Amino acid sequence: MKEQKVSRPKARLPRGFRDRSGAEIAAERKILDTIRTVYESYGFAPLETPAFEYTDALGKFLPDVDRPNEGVFSLQDDDGQWLSLRYDHTAPLARYVAENFQFLPKPFRRYAVGPVWRNEKPGPGRFRQFTQFDADTVGSNSSTADAELLMMLADTLEALCLERGEYVVKVNNRKLLDGVLEAAFVDNSRRGTVLRAVDKLDRLGVDGVRALLGEGRKDDSGDFTKGAGLNETQIERVLTFSTPGATLDSVAPAVAGSAAGEAGLKELEAILSVVRGCGFGEERIAFDTGIVRGLDYYTGPVFEAQLTFKVKNDDGQDVVFGSVAGGGRYDDLVARFTGQTVPATGVSIGVSRLLTAMTQRGLTGSTAPLIVVLAMGDAAGSFAVACELRAAGFAAEAYVGNKKVPDQLKYADKRGAALVVMEGDDERDKGEIILKDLKAGAEVAKTVETRADWVGARAGQSIVKRANLVAEVEKLLGRT
RNA sequence: GCAGCUGUAGCUCAGUUGGUUAGAGCGCCGGAUUGUGGAUCCGGAGGUCGGCGGUUCGAACCCACCCAGCUGUACCA
């Protein structure tokens, strides 16, 4: 009988998702702890909502049953209702506030952290699951709420050990650009296209955006993007407004006569007056007309935090790192549920992006040095040793595999263990125990030529009294 | 969605104008070594050459279609 070839599944990650382990998790934990500490010090309280929401609660409609909507991961519950994984923390917040409105203190201030999912095409540095850390104030239309978020963001970045000048929190107001468009007689139907074009200013440059505001732009691959179709005068007015270096005074004429524009100016003045009054200068929080944010739901102030230092991409090339946090005011989100307008403002930190940048700045998450106790005959004995070391505050494991000693050492090596403890029959009889410093041994190995020399060298090893185990280990590893 | 590039062992890749049995390094397993990590040496397992058709005496290689991945771009509540 012939062997039937069994078809096996290919071991592979779904596109756009990542496995993470060890140092990366430890580093992220450090970042999350820091952000949490700052947010809580500002009086924001944690709120956890589930990964799934009803699809309509996320603001998605259901055009056809097979594909509830692009962009979200969805599935149908056994009662036929559609559920979707959250794509941000803001939509679940709106649902929560609407559902619990009568019980909540207003303004309601909460932070939320966790993974969000987007069913989109992944790219370099762009995944279908990533972590966001949000803080929002719901139920206040005061500019102090916006100003507070800007300051909190600046403080958070410094708590993460970024120096003054290595980051800048930028603020703008949607109403200003609305004013410019109004004053330039740009049709309201083109507003979205214009916003998206201006948002690409940092990536495409002035010429690229000019093309997108006009007829359109052909990219490197030859693909053509239809533009907003503005005329020369209109394009110039938008570009003049958006180009860096504007001040509140310098943009005032461009929006004069527009109610929206003047309201935007007032809001920005109010925000900046609080911020400056608290001692936050230009180098930390700055007005920048180039910030627009793509999202439709922003209605007023919009913010973005940017890193000013160079970061390397996977190919080792320097790239200008975009924003690591964004946010703004959205006054209409809760109204979807209650019909009642509830003003809100919030900020969201892209933790994964921030982690990439911080890692290159040398941030590392350290884990406790590991001690591996080899299995040499007496299983209970090796566990007793590990147990004793754990009680003394070390991370220690007894080897639970079934290999011989050389393989156990390879295992410890591969684990990155700092120390190996060996207690064979000979040592046990004499009331002794062997401590082997793997890092010291690795140094010795570099100069060893033959295998016999290496085996005989017992590199990095010392024999100590069994009774002094903890004290000797403390001497080698130091106390944590 | 549009465009370009790439699919060969678990991973990274080589494979001559189309020619016999498709290779290397790493990793894995066994040994040199029953209680000492590295380096080295010996041996071994592991392949529908992305899929399906076509051209040919003969296809990993040429052609058509499909699929997947990567990169850019668009969309992104």
Coordinates of C-alpha atoms (C1' of nucleotides) in Angstrom, one line a residue:
Chain A
M1 CA 0.0 0.0 0.0
K2 CA 1.3 3.4 -1.0
E3 CA 2.0 6.1 1.6
Q4 CA -0.7 8.7 1.4
K5 CA 0.7 12.2 1.4
V6 CA -1.1 14.0 4.2
S7 CA -1.8 17.6 3.6
R8 CA -0.6 19.7 6.5
P9 CA -1.6 23.3 7.3
K10 CA 1.2 25.7 6.7
A11 CA 2.4 27.3 9.9
R12 CA 2.1 31.0 9.2
L13 CA 0.9 34.2 10.7
P14 CA -2.2 35.9 9.2
R15 CA -1.2 38.8 7.1
G16 CA -0.8 42.0 9.0
F17 CA -0.5 40.4 12.5
R18 CA 2.6 39.9 14.6
D19 CA 4.0 37.6 17.2
R20 CA 5.8 39.4 20.0
S21 CA 7.9 38.1 22.9
G22 CA 10.4 38.8 25.5
A23 CA 12.2 42.1 25.4
E24 CA 9.6 43.8 23.2
I25 CA 6.8 43.0 25.5
A26 CA 8.8 44.1 28.5
A27 CA 9.6 47.4 26.7
E28 CA 5.9 48.0 25.8
R29 CA 4.9 47.2 29.4
K30 CA 7.2 50.0 30.5
I31 CA 5.7 52.5 28.1
L32 CA 2.1 51.5 29.1
D33 CA 2.9 51.9 32.8
T34 CA 4.4 55.3 32.2
I35 CA 1.5 56.6 30.2
R36 CA -1.0 55.2 32.7
T37 CA 0.8 56.9 35.5
V38 CA 0.6 60.3 33.8
Y39 CA -3.0 59.9 32.7
E40 CA -4.1 58.9 36.2
S41 CA -2.2 61.8 37.7
Y42 CA -4.3 64.1 35.6
G43 CA -7.4 62.4 37.0
F44 CA -8.4 60.2 34.2
A45 CA -9.9 56.9 35.3
P46 CA -9.6 53.5 33.5
L47 CA -12.5 52.1 31.5
E48 CA -12.4 48.8 29.8
T49 CA -14.8 47.9 27.1
P50 CA -14.9 44.6 25.2
A51 CA -13.2 43.9 21.9
F52 CA -16.5 43.4 20.2
E53 CA -19.4 45.8 19.8
Y54 CA -22.5 45.5 17.8
T55 CA -21.6 46.6 14.3
D56 CA -24.2 49.4 14.1
A57 CA -22.9 50.7 17.5
L58 CA -19.6 51.3 15.8
G59 CA -21.2 53.4 13.2
K60 CA -21.1 50.7 10.5
F61 CA -24.1 49.9 8.4
L62 CA -24.8 46.5 6.8
P63 CA -24.9 46.8 3.1
D64 CA -24.8 43.0 2.5
V65 CA -24.7 40.0 4.8
D66 CA -21.5 38.5 3.5
R67 CA -19.5 41.6 4.0
P68 CA -20.8 43.9 6.7
N69 CA -18.2 46.5 5.8
E70 CA -14.7 46.8 4.7
G71 CA -12.3 47.9 7.3
V72 CA -13.6 46.0 10.2
F73 CA -13.5 42.4 11.2
S74 CA -17.1 41.2 11.6
L75 CA -19.0 38.1 12.4
Q76 CA -22.6 37.1 12.9
D77 CA -23.9 36.1 16.3
D78 CA -26.1 33.1 16.6
D79 CA -29.1 35.4 16.8
G80 CA -28.2 36.9 13.5
Q81 CA -26.9 40.1 14.8
W82 CA -23.6 41.4 13.5
L83 CA -20.7 42.0 15.8
S84 CA -17.4 43.8 14.9
L85 CA -14.0 44.1 16.5
R86 CA -13.4 47.7 17.7
Y87 CA -11.3 49.8 15.3
D88 CA -10.6 52.4 17.9
H89 CA -11.5 53.3 21.5
T90 CA -13.6 56.3 20.7
A91 CA -16.7 54.5 19.2
P92 CA -17.0 52.1 22.2
L93 CA -16.6 55.2 24.5
A94 CA -19.5 56.9 22.7
R95 CA -21.6 53.7 23.2
Y96 CA -20.7 53.5 26.8
V97 CA -21.5 57.1 27.5
A98 CA -24.8 56.9 25.7
E99 CA -25.7 53.7 27.6
N100 CA -24.7 55.0 31.1
F101 CA -25.3 58.7 30.6
Q102 CA -27.4 59.3 33.7
F103 CA -24.9 57.6 36.1
L104 CA -21.8 59.4 34.8
P105 CA -20.3 62.5 36.3
K106 CA -20.0 65.2 33.7
P107 CA -17.5 65.9 32.4
F108 CA -16.7 62.2 32.2
R109 CA -13.0 61.6 32.0
R110 CA -11.6 58.1 31.2
Y111 CA -8.6 56.4 29.7
A112 CA -8.6 53.2 27.7
V113 CA -5.8 51.0 26.5
G114 CA -5.7 47.9 24.4
P115 CA -5.6 46.4 21.0
V116 CA -7.7 47.6 18.2
W117 CA -8.3 45.9 14.8
R118 CA -8.6 47.2 11.3
N119 CA -9.3 45.0 8.4
E120 CA -7.2 46.9 5.9
K121 CA -4.2 46.2 3.7
P122 CA -1.1 46.1 6.0
G123 CA 2.1 47.8 5.0
P124 CA 5.6 48.4 6.5
G125 CA 5.1 49.4 10.1
R126 CA 1.3 49.1 9.6
F127 CA -0.6 46.2 11.1
R128 CA -4.2 44.9 11.4
Q129 CA -3.9 44.8 15.1
F130 CA -2.2 47.5 17.2
T131 CA -2.4 49.1 20.6
Q132 CA -3.9 52.5 21.3
F133 CA -3.8 54.4 24.5
D134 CA -6.7 56.9 24.6
A135 CA -7.8 59.6 27.0
D136 CA -11.1 61.5 26.5
T137 CA -13.1 64.1 28.2
V138 CA -16.8 63.8 27.4
G139 CA -19.4 66.5 28.2
S140 CA -17.4 69.6 28.1
N141 CA -17.2 72.1 25.3
S142 CA -14.6 74.2 27.1
S143 CA -11.3 74.8 25.5
T144 CA -9.7 74.0 28.9
A145 CA -10.5 70.3 28.1
D146 CA -8.6 70.5 24.8
A147 CA -5.7 72.5 26.4
E148 CA -5.4 69.9 29.2
L149 CA -5.0 67.0 26.7
L150 CA -2.2 68.9 24.9
M151 CA -0.4 69.5 28.1
M152 CA -0.9 65.9 29.3
L153 CA 0.4 64.6 26.0
A154 CA 3.6 66.8 26.3
D155 CA 4.0 65.6 29.9
T156 CA 3.6 62.0 28.9
L157 CA 6.3 62.2 26.2
E158 CA 8.7 63.7 28.7
A159 CA 7.8 61.0 31.3
L160 CA 8.9 58.6 28.6
C161 CA 12.3 60.2 28.8
L162 CA 12.1 62.3 25.6
E163 CA 14.1 65.5 25.9
R164 CA 12.6 68.9 25.3
G165 CA 12.9 69.4 21.6
E166 CA 12.7 65.8 20.7
Y167 CA 8.9 66.0 20.3
V168 CA 6.4 68.6 19.6
V169 CA 2.6 68.6 20.2
K170 CA 0.9 70.5 17.4
V171 CA -2.6 72.0 17.4
N172 CA -4.8 73.4 14.7
N173 CA -8.5 73.9 14.3
R174 CA -10.7 72.4 11.5
K175 CA -12.8 75.6 11.6
L176 CA -9.9 77.6 10.4
L177 CA -9.5 75.6 7.2
D178 CA -13.3 75.7 6.8
G179 CA -13.0 79.5 7.0
V180 CA -10.4 79.5 4.3
L181 CA -12.4 77.3 2.0
E182 CA -15.5 79.4 2.7
A183 CA -13.6 82.6 1.9
A184 CA -12.2 81.1 -1.2
F185 CA -15.7 79.9 -2.4
V186 CA -14.7 76.3 -2.4
D187 CA -17.7 74.0 -2.8
N188 CA -18.5 72.1 0.4
S189 CA -18.6 68.8 -1.5
R190 CA -14.8 69.2 -2.0
R191 CA -14.0 69.7 1.6
G192 CA -13.1 66.0 2.3
T193 CA -10.8 65.8 -0.7
V194 CA -9.1 69.0 0.3
L195 CA -8.6 67.9 3.9
R196 CA -7.1 64.6 2.8
A197 CA -4.8 66.4 0.4
V198 CA -3.5 68.8 3.0
D199 CA -3.0 65.9 5.4
K200 CA -0.4 64.5 3.0
L201 CA 1.7 67.7 3.1
D202 CA 4.5 66.1 5.1
R203 CA 4.7 63.1 2.9
L204 CA 4.2 64.4 -0.6
G205 CA 5.5 67.9 -0.2
V206 CA 4.0 71.2 -1.5
D207 CA 4.1 70.1 -5.2
G208 CA 2.3 66.8 -4.5
V209 CA -0.4 68.5 -2.5
R210 CA -0.8 71.2 -5.2
A211 CA -1.4 68.4 -7.7
L212 CA -4.0 66.8 -5.5
L213 CA -5.8 70.0 -4.9
G214 CA -5.9 70.6 -8.6
E215 CA -6.3 68.0 -11.4
G216 CA -4.7 65.1 -9.6
R217 CA -1.4 63.3 -9.2
K218 CA 0.3 60.4 -10.7
D219 CA 2.5 58.5 -8.2
D220 CA 5.7 56.5 -8.8
S221 CA 3.9 53.4 -9.8
G222 CA 2.0 55.2 -12.5
D223 CA -1.3 55.2 -10.6
F224 CA -3.4 58.3 -11.0
T225 CA -5.2 60.0 -8.1
K226 CA -8.0 62.3 -9.0
G227 CA -7.6 65.7 -7.4
A228 CA -10.1 68.2 -5.8
G229 CA -10.3 70.3 -8.9
L230 CA -9.7 73.7 -7.3
N231 CA -8.6 76.6 -9.5
E232 CA -5.2 78.3 -9.2
T233 CA -6.4 81.0 -6.8
Q234 CA -8.1 78.6 -4.5
I235 CA -5.1 76.3 -4.5
E236 CA -2.8 79.1 -3.5
R237 CA -5.0 80.2 -0.7
V238 CA -5.2 76.7 0.8
L239 CA -1.4 76.2 0.4
T240 CA -0.6 79.6 1.8
F241 CA -2.7 78.8 4.8
S242 CA -1.3 75.3 5.3
T243 CA 2.4 76.1 4.8
P244 CA 4.4 75.9 8.1
G245 CA 5.3 79.1 9.9
A246 CA 1.8 80.6 10.3
T247 CA 0.8 82.4 13.5
L248 CA -2.6 83.2 14.8
D249 CA -2.1 86.8 13.7
S250 CA -0.9 85.8 10.2
V251 CA -3.9 83.6 9.4
A252 CA -6.5 86.0 10.7
P253 CA -6.9 87.9 7.4
A254 CA -7.4 84.6 5.5
V255 CA -10.5 83.7 7.5
A256 CA -11.8 87.2 8.1
G257 CA -15.6 87.4 7.5
S258 CA -16.1 83.7 7.9
A259 CA -18.0 82.8 11.1
A260 CA -16.4 79.4 11.3
G261 CA -13.0 80.8 10.8
E262 CA -13.4 83.4 13.5
A263 CA -14.8 80.8 15.9
G264 CA -11.8 78.6 15.2
L265 CA -9.4 81.5 15.9
K266 CA -11.2 82.2 19.2
E267 CA -10.9 78.5 20.3
L268 CA -7.2 78.4 19.5
E269 CA -6.6 81.6 21.4
A270 CA -8.4 80.2 24.4
I271 CA -6.5 76.9 24.3
L272 CA -3.1 78.5 23.8
S273 CA -3.7 81.0 26.6
V274 CA -4.3 78.2 29.1
V275 CA -1.3 76.3 27.8
R276 CA 1.1 79.2 27.8
G277 CA -0.3 80.2 31.2
C278 CA 0.8 76.9 32.5
G279 CA 4.3 77.4 31.2
F280 CA 4.2 75.2 28.1
G281 CA 6.2 77.1 25.5
E282 CA 6.3 76.9 21.7
E283 CA 8.9 74.1 21.8
R284 CA 6.4 71.8 23.5
I285 CA 3.0 72.8 22.2
A286 CA 2.8 74.7 18.9
F287 CA 0.1 76.0 16.5
D288 CA 0.5 74.5 13.1
T289 CA -1.9 75.0 10.2
G290 CA -0.5 71.8 8.5
I291 CA -2.3 69.6 11.0
V292 CA -5.7 68.5 9.7
R293 CA -6.1 64.7 10.5
G294 CA -8.0 62.7 8.0
L295 CA -10.9 61.7 10.1
D296 CA -14.3 63.1 9.3
Y297 CA -15.6 63.3 12.8
Y298 CA -13.4 66.0 14.1
T299 CA -15.3 69.2 14.4
G300 CA -12.9 71.7 15.9
P301 CA -9.4 71.6 17.4
V302 CA -7.2 68.8 16.1
F303 CA -3.9 67.7 17.6
E304 CA -0.9 65.6 16.8
A305 CA 2.3 64.7 18.6
Q306 CA 5.4 64.3 16.4
L307 CA 8.9 63.1 17.1
T308 CA 11.6 65.4 15.8
F309 CA 14.5 62.9 15.7
K310 CA 15.3 60.5 12.9
V311 CA 14.2 56.9 13.1
K312 CA 15.5 54.0 11.1
N313 CA 13.2 51.7 9.2
D314 CA 13.6 48.0 8.7
D315 CA 16.1 48.6 5.9
G316 CA 18.2 50.8 8.1
Q317 CA 17.3 54.0 6.3
D318 CA 16.6 57.2 8.2
V319 CA 13.0 58.1 7.9
V320 CA 11.0 61.0 9.3
F321 CA 8.7 59.5 11.8
G322 CA 5.2 60.7 11.5
S323 CA 2.8 61.3 14.3
V324 CA 2.9 59.1 17.4
A325 CA -0.4 60.5 18.8
G326 CA -3.4 62.3 17.5
G327 CA -6.7 63.6 18.5
G328 CA -9.2 66.4 18.5
R329 CA -12.7 67.5 19.3
Y330 CA -15.6 65.5 18.1
D331 CA -18.9 66.9 19.2
D332 CA -21.4 64.6 17.4
L333 CA -20.5 61.0 18.4
V334 CA -22.8 60.4 21.3
A335 CA -25.7 62.1 19.5
R336 CA -25.8 59.1 17.2
F337 CA -27.3 57.1 20.1
T338 CA -29.2 59.7 22.1
G339 CA -30.0 62.4 19.7
Q340 CA -28.5 64.7 22.2
T341 CA -25.3 66.5 21.3
V342 CA -22.5 65.8 23.8
P343 CA -19.3 67.7 23.3
A344 CA -16.2 65.6 23.6
T345 CA -12.5 65.8 23.0
G346 CA -9.8 63.1 23.1
V347 CA -6.3 62.0 22.3
S348 CA -4.9 58.6 21.2
I349 CA -1.3 57.5 21.5
G350 CA -0.2 54.9 18.9
V351 CA 1.7 52.7 21.2
S352 CA 3.2 50.4 18.6
R353 CA 4.7 53.2 16.7
L354 CA 5.9 54.9 19.8
L355 CA 7.5 51.7 20.9
T356 CA 9.4 51.4 17.6
A357 CA 10.8 54.9 18.0
M358 CA 11.6 54.4 21.7
T359 CA 13.4 51.2 21.1
Q360 CA 15.8 52.9 18.8
R361 CA 16.3 55.5 21.4
G362 CA 17.7 52.8 23.6
L363 CA 14.6 52.0 25.7
T364 CA 14.8 48.4 26.7
G365 CA 12.5 46.4 28.9
S366 CA 14.6 44.3 31.2
T367 CA 13.4 41.1 32.5
A368 CA 14.9 39.5 35.7
P369 CA 18.0 37.4 35.0
L370 CA 17.1 33.8 34.7
I371 CA 18.6 30.9 36.7
V372 CA 18.3 27.4 35.3
V373 CA 18.8 24.5 37.7
L374 CA 19.9 21.4 35.8
A375 CA 18.3 18.0 36.3
M376 CA 21.0 15.7 37.4
G377 CA 19.5 12.6 38.9
D378 CA 17.5 13.9 41.8
A379 CA 14.4 15.6 40.3
A380 CA 13.1 16.7 43.7
G381 CA 16.5 18.1 44.6
S382 CA 16.6 20.4 41.5
F383 CA 13.1 21.6 42.2
A384 CA 14.1 22.3 45.9
V385 CA 17.0 24.4 44.7
A386 CA 14.8 26.4 42.2
C387 CA 12.2 26.8 44.9
E388 CA 14.7 28.2 47.4
L389 CA 16.0 30.7 44.8
R390 CA 12.5 31.8 44.0
A391 CA 11.8 32.4 47.6
A392 CA 14.9 34.6 47.7
G393 CA 13.4 36.7 44.9
F394 CA 15.2 35.3 41.8
A395 CA 13.6 34.0 38.7
A396 CA 14.6 30.3 38.7
E397 CA 13.4 27.2 36.9
A398 CA 14.3 23.6 37.2
Y399 CA 15.0 21.9 33.9
V400 CA 12.0 19.8 32.9
G401 CA 13.1 18.3 29.7
N402 CA 14.6 14.9 29.2
K403 CA 18.0 15.6 27.7
K404 CA 21.5 15.0 28.9
V405 CA 23.7 17.6 30.6
P406 CA 25.3 19.1 27.5
D407 CA 21.9 19.6 25.9
Q408 CA 20.6 21.2 29.2
L409 CA 23.5 23.7 29.0
K410 CA 22.6 24.5 25.4
Y411 CA 19.1 25.0 26.5
A412 CA 20.2 27.4 29.3
D413 CA 22.4 29.2 26.7
K414 CA 19.6 29.6 24.3
R415 CA 17.3 30.9 27.0
G416 CA 19.8 33.6 27.7
A417 CA 20.1 32.4 31.3
A418 CA 22.5 34.3 33.5
L419 CA 23.4 31.5 35.7
V420 CA 23.2 27.7 35.8
V421 CA 23.1 25.7 39.0
M422 CA 24.3 22.1 39.0
E423 CA 24.0 19.6 41.9
G424 CA 25.1 16.2 40.9
D425 CA 25.5 13.2 43.2
D426 CA 29.2 14.0 43.9
E427 CA 28.3 17.6 45.0
R428 CA 25.3 16.4 47.0
D429 CA 27.4 14.0 49.0
K430 CA 29.9 16.7 49.8
G431 CA 27.2 19.3 50.7
E432 CA 28.3 21.5 47.7
I433 CA 26.7 22.9 44.6
I434 CA 28.1 24.3 41.3
L435 CA 27.3 27.8 40.1
K436 CA 28.1 28.4 36.4
D437 CA 28.2 32.0 35.1
L438 CA 27.3 31.6 31.4
K439 CA 28.3 35.1 30.4
A440 CA 31.8 34.7 32.0
G441 CA 32.0 31.3 30.3
A442 CA 31.2 32.7 26.9
E443 CA 34.2 35.1 27.3
V444 CA 36.5 32.2 28.1
A445 CA 35.2 30.2 25.1
K446 CA 36.5 32.8 22.6
T447 CA 40.1 31.9 23.4
V448 CA 39.7 28.1 23.6
E449 CA 41.0 26.2 20.6
T450 CA 40.2 22.6 21.1
R451 CA 37.2 20.8 22.4
A452 CA 39.2 19.0 25.1
D453 CA 40.5 22.3 26.5
W454 CA 37.0 23.8 26.5
V455 CA 35.4 20.8 28.3
G456 CA 38.2 20.7 30.8
A457 CA 38.1 24.4 31.5
R458 CA 34.8 24.4 33.3
A459 CA 34.4 28.0 32.2
G460 CA 32.9 30.5 34.6
Q461 CA 32.3 27.8 37.2
S462 CA 32.6 27.9 40.9
I463 CA 31.8 25.4 43.7
V464 CA 30.2 26.7 46.8
K465 CA 28.7 25.3 50.0
R466 CA 25.1 24.2 49.4
A467 CA 24.1 26.0 52.6
N468 CA 25.4 29.3 51.2
L469 CA 23.5 29.0 47.9
V470 CA 21.4 32.1 48.1
A471 CA 24.2 34.3 49.4
E472 CA 26.6 33.1 46.6
V473 CA 24.0 33.7 43.9
E474 CA 23.3 37.2 45.3
K475 CA 27.0 37.9 45.1
L476 CA 27.1 36.9 41.4
L477 CA 23.9 38.5 40.2
G478 CA 23.5 41.4 42.7
R479 CA 20.1 42.2 44.2
T480 CA 17.3 43.4 42.0
Chain B
rG1 C1' -9.1 48.9 -6.0
rC2 C1' -4.7 50.2 -9.3
rA3 C1' 0.5 49.3 -10.6
rG4 C1' 5.3 46.9 -10.2
rC5 C1' 8.2 42.9 -8.3
rU6 C1' 8.7 37.9 -6.2
rG7 C1' 7.0 32.6 -5.3
rU8 C1' 12.5 26.3 -5.2
rA9 C1' 13.6 22.2 2.0
rG10 C1' 11.3 24.6 8.6
rC11 C1' 14.3 29.7 7.4
rU12 C1' 17.6 32.6 3.8
rC13 C1' 18.6 31.7 -1.0
rA14 C1' 21.6 29.3 -5.7
rG15 C1' 20.0 26.7 -10.0
rU16 C1' 24.0 27.9 -16.8
rU17 C1' 20.9 29.0 -24.0
rG18 C1' 15.2 24.1 -21.7
rG19 C1' 18.7 18.2 -20.7
rU20 C1' 19.7 12.5 -16.7
rU21 C1' 18.9 11.6 -9.7
rA22 C1' 17.0 19.8 -8.0
rG23 C1' 21.6 22.1 -4.5
rA24 C1' 24.1 25.3 -0.4
rG25 C1' 24.1 27.7 4.3
rC26 C1' 21.4 28.0 8.8
rG27 C1' 18.1 25.2 11.8
rC28 C1' 16.6 20.1 13.3
rC29 C1' 17.9 14.7 14.6
rG30 C1' 22.0 11.1 15.8
rG31 C1' 27.3 10.5 16.7
rA32 C1' 32.8 12.1 18.0
rU33 C1' 31.1 13.4 24.1
rU34 C1' 26.7 8.4 29.6
rG35 C1' 28.7 15.0 34.2
rU36 C1' 29.9 20.6 31.1
rG37 C1' 27.7 25.8 26.5
rG38 C1' 31.4 27.8 21.8
rA39 C1' 34.2 26.2 17.4
rU40 C1' 35.1 21.8 14.4
rC41 C1' 34.2 16.9 12.1
rC42 C1' 31.1 12.6 10.5
rG43 C1' 26.2 10.8 9.4
rG44 C1' 20.7 11.5 8.8
rA45 C1' 15.7 13.3 8.0
rG46 C1' 13.3 17.0 5.3
rG47 C1' 10.9 19.1 -1.7
rU48 C1' 3.4 18.1 -5.3
rC49 C1' 10.2 23.7 -7.6
rG50 C1' 2.8 28.4 -5.5
rG51 C1' -1.6 26.0 -8.6
rC52 C1' -3.8 24.4 -13.2
rG53 C1' -3.3 24.1 -18.3
rG54 C1' -0.2 24.7 -22.8
rU55 C1' 4.5 24.5 -26.0
rU56 C1' 8.4 20.5 -26.4
rC57 C1' 11.4 14.2 -27.4
rG58 C1' 12.2 16.6 -22.6
rA59 C1' 10.0 22.3 -18.3
rA60 C1' 12.1 24.7 -11.7
rC61 C1' 13.4 27.4 -16.4
rC62 C1' 9.2 29.3 -22.2
rC63 C1' 3.7 30.9 -22.7
rA64 C1' -1.5 31.7 -20.7
rC65 C1' -4.7 32.0 -16.7
rC66 C1' -5.3 31.6 -11.4
rC67 C1' -3.6 32.0 -6.3
rA68 C1' -0.3 34.0 -2.5
rG69 C1' 3.3 37.4 -0.7
rC70 C1' 6.1 42.0 -0.9
rU71 C1' 6.5 47.3 -2.3
rG72 C1' 4.2 51.8 -3.9
rU73 C1' -0.5 54.3 -4.3
rA74 C1' -5.7 55.0 -3.2
rC75 C1' -9.5 54.3 0.5
rC76 C1' -9.5 54.2 6.0
rA77 C1' -15.6 55.2 9.9

